[in-house]
Coordinates of C-alpha atoms and ligand atoms in Angstrom, one line a residue:
M439 CA -19.9 22.0 -57.2
P440 CA -21.1 19.9 -54.2
K441 CA -24.5 18.2 -54.2
A442 CA -27.0 18.3 -51.3
G443 CA -30.6 17.5 -50.9
I444 CA -33.4 15.5 -49.3
V445 CA -33.8 11.7 -49.8
T446 CA -37.0 10.5 -48.4
V447 CA -37.2 6.7 -47.8
V448 CA -40.8 5.5 -48.2
G449 CA -42.5 2.1 -48.3
K450 CA -44.8 -0.2 -46.6
P451 CA -44.3 -1.0 -42.9
N452 CA -41.6 -3.6 -42.4
A453 CA -40.0 -3.0 -45.8
G454 CA -36.7 -2.2 -44.0
K455 CA -36.7 1.6 -44.1
S456 CA -35.2 2.1 -40.6
T457 CA -32.6 -0.6 -41.2
L458 CA -31.5 1.0 -44.4
L459 CA -31.3 4.5 -42.9
N460 CA -29.2 3.3 -40.0
R461 CA -26.9 1.6 -42.4
I462 CA -26.5 4.7 -44.6
V463 CA -25.9 7.0 -41.7
G464 CA -23.8 4.5 -39.8
E465 CA -25.4 5.1 -36.5
K466 CA -28.5 3.6 -34.8
L467 CA -30.8 6.6 -35.5
S468 CA -34.1 5.0 -36.3
I469 CA -35.6 2.2 -34.3
V470 CA -35.7 -1.1 -35.9
S471 CA -38.3 -3.7 -35.1
P472 CA -39.9 -6.8 -36.6
K473 CA -43.2 -5.3 -35.6
P474 CA -44.6 -2.9 -38.3
Q475 CA -45.3 0.7 -37.6
S476 CA -42.6 1.1 -35.1
T477 CA -41.4 4.4 -36.6
R478 CA -43.8 7.2 -35.6
D479 CA -41.7 10.2 -36.2
R480 CA -39.8 11.5 -39.2
I481 CA -36.2 10.7 -38.3
V482 CA -33.6 12.9 -40.0
G483 CA -30.3 11.3 -40.7
I484 CA -27.5 13.2 -42.4
R485 CA -24.8 11.5 -44.5
T486 CA -21.9 13.6 -45.8
A487 CA -19.4 11.7 -48.0
G488 CA -17.1 13.3 -50.5
D489 CA -18.9 16.3 -52.0
V490 CA -22.4 14.8 -51.5
Q491 CA -24.6 15.5 -48.5
M492 CA -27.9 13.6 -48.2
I493 CA -30.5 14.6 -45.7
L494 CA -32.5 11.4 -45.1
L495 CA -36.0 11.3 -44.0
D496 CA -37.5 8.1 -42.7
T497 CA -41.3 7.9 -42.9
P498 CA -43.8 6.1 -40.8
G499 CA -45.9 3.6 -42.8
L500 CA -48.3 5.1 -45.3
L501 CA -51.3 3.3 -44.0
A502 CA -55.0 4.0 -44.0
P503 CA -55.4 5.9 -40.7
R504 CA -57.7 4.3 -38.2
Y505 CA -57.1 6.7 -35.3
L506 CA -55.4 10.0 -34.7
L507 CA -51.9 8.7 -34.1
Q508 CA -52.0 6.9 -37.5
E509 CA -53.3 10.1 -39.1
S510 CA -50.3 11.8 -37.7
M511 CA -48.0 9.1 -39.1
R512 CA -49.5 9.3 -42.5
S513 CA -49.5 13.1 -42.8
T514 CA -45.9 13.1 -41.6
A515 CA -44.9 10.6 -44.3
L516 CA -46.8 12.5 -47.0
A517 CA -45.1 15.8 -46.0
A518 CA -41.7 14.1 -46.3
L519 CA -42.6 12.7 -49.7
Y520 CA -43.5 16.1 -51.2
E521 CA -40.4 17.8 -49.7
A522 CA -38.0 15.3 -51.3
D523 CA -35.4 15.8 -54.0
V524 CA -35.3 12.1 -54.4
V525 CA -37.8 9.5 -53.3
L526 CA -36.3 6.1 -52.4
Y527 CA -39.3 3.7 -52.7
L528 CA -38.3 0.6 -50.7
V529 CA -40.1 -2.6 -51.4
D530 CA -39.7 -5.9 -49.6
G531 CA -38.4 -8.4 -52.2
M532 CA -40.3 -11.1 -50.5
D533 CA -43.5 -9.4 -51.5
G534 CA -42.8 -10.6 -55.1
T535 CA -44.6 -7.7 -56.8
V536 CA -43.9 -4.0 -56.8
P537 CA -47.1 -2.0 -56.5
R538 CA -47.0 1.6 -57.8
L539 CA -46.0 4.1 -55.2
S540 CA -49.0 6.3 -56.0
E541 CA -51.3 3.4 -55.3
V542 CA -49.6 2.2 -52.1
A543 CA -49.6 5.7 -50.8
A544 CA -53.0 6.6 -52.2
L545 CA -51.5 9.9 -53.5
D546 CA -53.8 12.5 -54.9
R547 CA -51.0 14.4 -56.7
P548 CA -47.7 13.2 -58.1
V549 CA -44.4 13.8 -56.3
R550 CA -42.0 16.2 -58.0
A551 CA -38.9 14.2 -57.1
T552 CA -37.3 11.3 -59.0
V553 CA -38.5 8.1 -57.6
V554 CA -35.9 5.3 -57.3
T555 CA -37.5 1.9 -56.8
V556 CA -35.3 -0.2 -54.5
I557 CA -35.9 -3.9 -53.8
N558 CA -34.8 -4.8 -50.3
K559 CA -34.0 -8.1 -48.6
I560 CA -32.2 -9.7 -51.6
D561 CA -30.5 -11.9 -49.1
L562 CA -33.8 -13.7 -48.9
I563 CA -34.7 -14.0 -52.6
G564 CA -33.2 -16.2 -55.3
A565 CA -31.7 -15.1 -58.6
G566 CA -34.8 -16.2 -60.6
Q567 CA -37.1 -14.1 -58.5
R568 CA -34.7 -11.2 -58.9
E569 CA -34.8 -11.5 -62.7
E570 CA -38.6 -11.7 -62.6
I571 CA -38.9 -8.5 -60.5
L572 CA -36.3 -6.7 -62.7
S573 CA -38.2 -7.6 -65.9
H574 CA -41.2 -5.7 -64.6
N575 CA -39.2 -2.9 -63.0
P576 CA -36.2 -2.2 -65.3
G577 CA -34.8 0.7 -63.3
A578 CA -35.0 -1.0 -59.9
A579 CA -32.0 -1.3 -57.6
F580 CA -31.4 -4.4 -55.5
I581 CA -30.1 -4.3 -52.0
S582 CA -29.9 -5.9 -48.6
S583 CA -30.2 -3.4 -45.8
L584 CA -29.3 -6.1 -43.4
N585 CA -25.9 -7.1 -44.9
G586 CA -25.2 -4.0 -47.0
D587 CA -25.2 -5.7 -50.4
G588 CA -25.8 -3.1 -53.2
V589 CA -26.0 -0.2 -50.8
D590 CA -22.8 1.6 -51.9
A591 CA -23.9 1.5 -55.6
L592 CA -27.3 2.8 -54.5
L593 CA -25.8 5.7 -52.6
E594 CA -23.7 6.6 -55.7
R595 CA -26.8 6.7 -57.8
L596 CA -28.7 8.7 -55.3
G597 CA -25.9 11.2 -55.2
T598 CA -26.0 11.9 -58.9
L599 CA -29.7 12.7 -58.6
L600 CA -29.3 15.4 -56.0
P601 CA -29.2 19.0 -57.0
D602 CA -26.0 21.1 -57.1
S603 CA -26.0 22.8 -53.8
P604 CA -23.6 23.8 -50.9
F605 CA -23.9 21.6 -47.9
L606 CA -27.0 22.3 -45.8
Y607 CA -25.5 21.1 -42.5
P608 CA -22.0 20.9 -40.9
E609 CA -20.1 17.9 -42.3
D610 CA -19.9 16.1 -38.9
E611 CA -23.6 16.3 -38.1
I612 CA -25.6 13.1 -38.4
S613 CA -29.0 14.3 -37.2
T614 CA -31.0 17.3 -36.2
Q615 CA -32.7 15.4 -33.3
T616 CA -31.6 15.8 -29.7
V617 CA -30.0 13.2 -27.4
R618 CA -33.1 13.4 -25.3
F619 CA -35.2 12.3 -28.3
F620 CA -32.9 9.4 -29.1
T621 CA -33.0 8.4 -25.5
S622 CA -36.8 8.2 -25.5
E623 CA -36.7 6.2 -28.7
L624 CA -34.3 3.7 -27.2
V625 CA -36.5 3.2 -24.2
R626 CA -39.5 2.8 -26.4
E627 CA -37.7 0.4 -28.7
T628 CA -36.6 -1.7 -25.7
A629 CA -40.2 -1.8 -24.4
L630 CA -41.4 -2.9 -27.9
E631 CA -38.9 -5.7 -27.9
Q632 CA -40.3 -7.1 -24.7
L633 CA -44.0 -6.9 -25.7
D634 CA -46.4 -8.8 -28.0
D635 CA -49.7 -8.1 -29.6
E636 CA -51.4 -4.7 -29.4
V637 CA -49.6 -3.3 -26.4
P638 CA -46.6 -1.9 -28.3
Y639 CA -48.6 0.5 -30.3
S640 CA -50.0 2.0 -27.1
V641 CA -46.6 2.8 -25.6
A642 CA -45.2 6.3 -25.7
C643 CA -42.0 7.3 -23.9
E644 CA -41.5 10.7 -22.3
I645 CA -38.2 11.9 -20.8
E646 CA -39.1 13.9 -17.7
E647 CA -35.7 14.7 -16.5
F648 CA -32.2 14.4 -18.1
R649 CA -29.3 15.6 -16.0
E650 CA -26.1 15.3 -18.0
S651 CA -23.9 17.3 -15.6
Q652 CA -23.7 14.4 -13.1
S653 CA -22.2 11.0 -13.2
P654 CA -24.0 8.7 -13.7
V655 CA -26.2 10.7 -16.0
Y656 CA -29.6 10.8 -14.4
I657 CA -32.6 10.1 -16.6
R658 CA -36.2 9.8 -15.5
A659 CA -38.3 8.2 -18.2
V660 CA -42.0 7.4 -18.2
L661 CA -43.6 4.8 -20.4
H662 CA -47.2 5.8 -21.0
V663 CA -49.8 3.3 -21.9
E664 CA -53.5 3.6 -22.5
R665 CA -55.1 1.2 -20.1
D666 CA -54.5 -0.3 -16.6
S667 CA -54.3 -3.8 -18.2
Q668 CA -51.4 -2.6 -20.4
K669 CA -49.7 -1.1 -17.4
R670 CA -49.9 -4.4 -15.6
I671 CA -48.4 -6.2 -18.6
L672 CA -45.6 -3.7 -18.9
I673 CA -44.7 -3.9 -15.2
G674 CA -44.9 -7.7 -15.1
A675 CA -45.1 -10.0 -12.1
G676 CA -43.3 -8.4 -9.2
G677 CA -42.0 -5.7 -11.5
Q678 CA -39.9 -8.2 -13.5
R679 CA -40.6 -6.9 -17.0
V680 CA -40.1 -3.2 -16.4
R681 CA -36.8 -4.0 -14.6
T682 CA -35.7 -6.0 -17.6
I683 CA -36.7 -3.2 -20.0
G684 CA -34.9 -0.7 -17.8
R685 CA -31.7 -2.6 -17.7
A686 CA -31.6 -3.2 -21.4
A687 CA -32.5 0.4 -22.2
R688 CA -29.9 1.7 -19.9
E689 CA -27.2 -0.3 -21.6
K690 CA -28.3 1.1 -25.0
I691 CA -28.4 4.7 -23.7
E692 CA -24.9 4.3 -22.2
A693 CA -23.6 3.1 -25.5
F694 CA -25.2 6.0 -27.2
V695 CA -24.1 8.8 -24.9
G696 CA -20.8 7.2 -24.0
S697 CA -21.1 7.5 -20.2
P698 CA -22.7 5.7 -17.2
V699 CA -26.4 6.2 -16.9
Y700 CA -28.9 5.9 -14.1
L701 CA -32.3 5.2 -15.7
D702 CA -35.3 5.8 -13.4
L703 CA -38.1 4.2 -15.4
W704 CA -41.8 4.5 -14.6
V705 CA -45.0 3.2 -16.2
K706 CA -48.1 5.4 -16.2
V707 CA -51.6 5.2 -17.7
L708 CA -52.7 8.1 -19.9
P709 CA -56.2 6.9 -21.1
N710 CA -56.6 6.8 -24.9
W711 CA -53.6 9.1 -25.6
R712 CA -53.3 8.0 -29.2
R713 CA -56.7 9.6 -29.9
N714 CA -56.0 12.8 -28.0
P715 CA -54.3 15.7 -29.9
H716 CA -53.0 17.2 -26.7
S717 CA -51.3 14.0 -25.7
L718 CA -49.9 13.6 -29.3
H719 CA -48.4 17.0 -29.1
R720 CA -47.0 16.4 -25.7
F721 CA -45.1 13.3 -27.1
G722 CA -43.8 15.3 -30.0
Y723 CA -46.1 13.9 -32.7
D724 CA -47.6 16.3 -35.3
T725 CA -51.3 16.0 -36.0
P726 CA -52.7 16.6 -39.6
E727 CA -54.0 20.1 -38.4
D728 CA -50.4 21.2 -37.6
R729 CA -49.5 20.6 -41.2
S730 CA -52.4 22.2 -42.9
S731 CA -52.0 25.4 -40.9
Ligands
GDP692 P1 -39.6 -0.4 -41.5 O1 -40.9 -0.6 -40.9 O2 -39.7 -0.2 -43.0 O3 -38.8 0.8 -40.9 O4 -38.7 -1.7 -41.3 P2 -37.5 -2.1 -40.3 O5 -36.2 -1.4 -40.7 O6 -38.0 -1.8 -38.9 O7 -37.3 -3.6 -40.6 C1 -38.4 -4.5 -40.5 C2 -37.8 -5.9 -40.3 O8 -37.2 -6.4 -41.5 C3 -36.7 -6.0 -39.2 O9 -36.9 -7.3 -38.6 C4 -35.4 -6.0 -40.0 O10 -34.4 -6.7 -39.4 C5 -35.8 -6.8 -41.3 N1 -35.0 -6.4 -42.5 C6 -34.7 -5.1 -42.9 N2 -33.9 -5.2 -44.0 C7 -33.6 -6.5 -44.3 C8 -32.9 -7.2 -45.3 O11 -32.2 -6.6 -46.2 N3 -32.9 -8.5 -45.2 C9 -33.5 -9.2 -44.2 N4 -33.4 -10.5 -44.2 N5 -34.3 -8.6 -43.3 C10 -34.3 -7.2 -43.3
MG693 MG1 -39.2 2.0 -39.4

């Protein structure tokens, strides 16, 4: 009997969730950034190997919400947590301690799934530190999402924990998201790479047009920010920064879609979009109300 089910990757911002997901699925599905909270949506990756199919959910950080976008992120993460067959609780080994998931996530009811605690970034910690963590967390797995150490053994263990089930998706499928969605994530990721401080969290990317039938593929993308000052930063002196972002993003999109791309990139101000439910919906983010209804 094959096995299939949902593995939800959860953990503090910056623990390495997106890096791990990309490694497991073998494609760059979820954006990776040294800046925390770069993952806003629940990214679905699918891995089918042998007779095991894992549907992987990446979660935005389970942080205390300060504004509507963060509430959206937290409710998305919680929903993924309660849907899971297995919860992969990822902890940055550099943190030294492993707080309980229920505390980190401030859960008001227990998850039904088996929780596997996984210590990440073992490439950065010594053997002594590892022993220390293991003594307090006997069942923990140790991995490096970056170089892949321990990941195969972890996948094997996760597979045994999934329910007996026929595959839920075709074997060659790696995601349920659209090319358009990944394109907007690649543009947003590239913008994040070029920005410091608070600006990145105010950037949303919207694909206004995507014409695949022509060569090069024509894509018009808009980076939305919340204030004029942010727009000026994003555009840069003489348009230098937005051009750099556009060029780098185009190269990533070309690698992803496998054909030449013309990227028409714009920057616009949408005041306070992170606090506006209509804007959040427009950019594809759920709000807590969507889930309770
Ligand atoms: P997320 O916020 O949990 O999704 O974390 P990301 O996957 O975006 O990773 C956060 C940062 O940690 C990035 O700079 C990654 O390159 C880095 N990182 C992730 N996994 C590892 C690892 O195993 N070892 C090291 N050294 N760095 C890692
Ligand atoms: Mg992430």
